[in-house]
Phi, psi and omega in degrees: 000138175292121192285129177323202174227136180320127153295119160088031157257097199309183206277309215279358174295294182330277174342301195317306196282326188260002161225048164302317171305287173327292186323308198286326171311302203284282161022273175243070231232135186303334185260336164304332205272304191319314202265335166278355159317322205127348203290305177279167158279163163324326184277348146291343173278333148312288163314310174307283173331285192304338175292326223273331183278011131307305207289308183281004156310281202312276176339307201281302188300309171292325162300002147279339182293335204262347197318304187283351195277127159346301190279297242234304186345278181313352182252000186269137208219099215277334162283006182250357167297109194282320177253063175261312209283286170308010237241283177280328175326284199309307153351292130327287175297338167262343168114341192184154172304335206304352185315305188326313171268358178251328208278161024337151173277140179295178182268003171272339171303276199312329159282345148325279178338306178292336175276320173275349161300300176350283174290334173287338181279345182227343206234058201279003170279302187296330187277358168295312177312312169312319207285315195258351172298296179297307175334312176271302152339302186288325157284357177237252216283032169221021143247007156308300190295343164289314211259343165298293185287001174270305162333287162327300168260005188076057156264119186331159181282111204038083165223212201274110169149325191234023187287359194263329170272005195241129189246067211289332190268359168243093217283313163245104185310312173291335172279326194306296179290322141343302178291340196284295189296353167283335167307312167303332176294347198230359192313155174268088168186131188293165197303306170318310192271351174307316181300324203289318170297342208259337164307318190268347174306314169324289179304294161326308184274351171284316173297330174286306171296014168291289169343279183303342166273003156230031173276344184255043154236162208309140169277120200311166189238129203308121180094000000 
């Protein structure tokens, strides 16, 4: 039996409260900590960035199937798309476009990547769960990560290297995330599948802290 949901607890509270752990896990994870200390250079920051344009590849490409669906449909929010932004990034960091032909995903990109093809195709309360596990995110804890790199490597203030964190079309990130979180408060869905999005909320972030573990482990050695 589905356990109900606590009375007078909004969805997106909920969400919040039960995969806090997962969040604070991905958070704080040796290659987030490392690279926002200072501890990596820039070419980590490459990498990471180029991991970050799978996922949103993946997210972006299933957010044109859903623009109509009922569940997933409301959330697709066309200022909030990332790779026009990771893009001109990736550009930047590389000196030229040829990235496009060099670049692969790791293989935790790739089940990341597989879980959200996955779900956008059967499930759209999970990709609601991706959609806000990233989303949300990039709008809070990832202008720490904007503002580390522009401290660190010198990249202009929200300029070509850190565009991807800049929201040129969300003039306030906070009424913005309000809104977000009320669109979660009203999602169409009974206390069962409510548990099911906050399981998959979970699973993003366990898929993300992957990522990051195996953007920190030693790069295999040739031969």
């Amino acid at each position: 039996m589905t356990s109900r949901l606590p009375a007078h607890l909004p969805f997106s509270t909920l969400i919040r409260d039960a995969t806090k752990a997962q969040h604070t896990q991905a958070e704080n994870s040796t290659f987030m900590s490392d690279m926002l200390s200072g501890r990596l250079g820039r070419e980590a920051f490459t990498r990471y960035t180029e991991q970050l344009w799978f996922v949103y590849e993946a997210l972006e490409e299933a957010a044109r199937r859903l623009d109509d669906d009922p569940v997933a449909g409301p959330f697709v929010r066309r200022e909030l798309f990332r790779l026009p932004s990771l893009e001109r990034d990736l550009d930047h960091l590389h000196g030229t476009s040829a990235w496009r032909g060099t670049i692969a995903p790791l293989a935790a990109t790739e089940s990341y990547t597989r879980r959200i093809a996955e779900v956008s195709r059967d499930w759209p309360g999970g990709y609601v769960a991706h959609h806000y596990t990233r989303y949300l995110g990039d709008l809070s804890g990832g202008q720490v990560v904007r503002g580390t790199a522009e401290k660190n490597w010198g990249f202009a203030h929200k300029g070509d290297g850190v565009r991807f964190y800049v929201f040129e079309d969300i003039p306030n990130p906070a009424a913005f995330k309000r809104g977000y979180r009320e669109l979660l408060d009203s999602v169409p869905a009974d206390d069962e599948e409510k548990w099911r999005i906050v399981g998959e909320c979970g699973r993003a972030f366990t898929l993300n802290t992957a990522v990051f573990e195996e953007l920190a482990a030693p790069a295999p050695t040739a031969g």
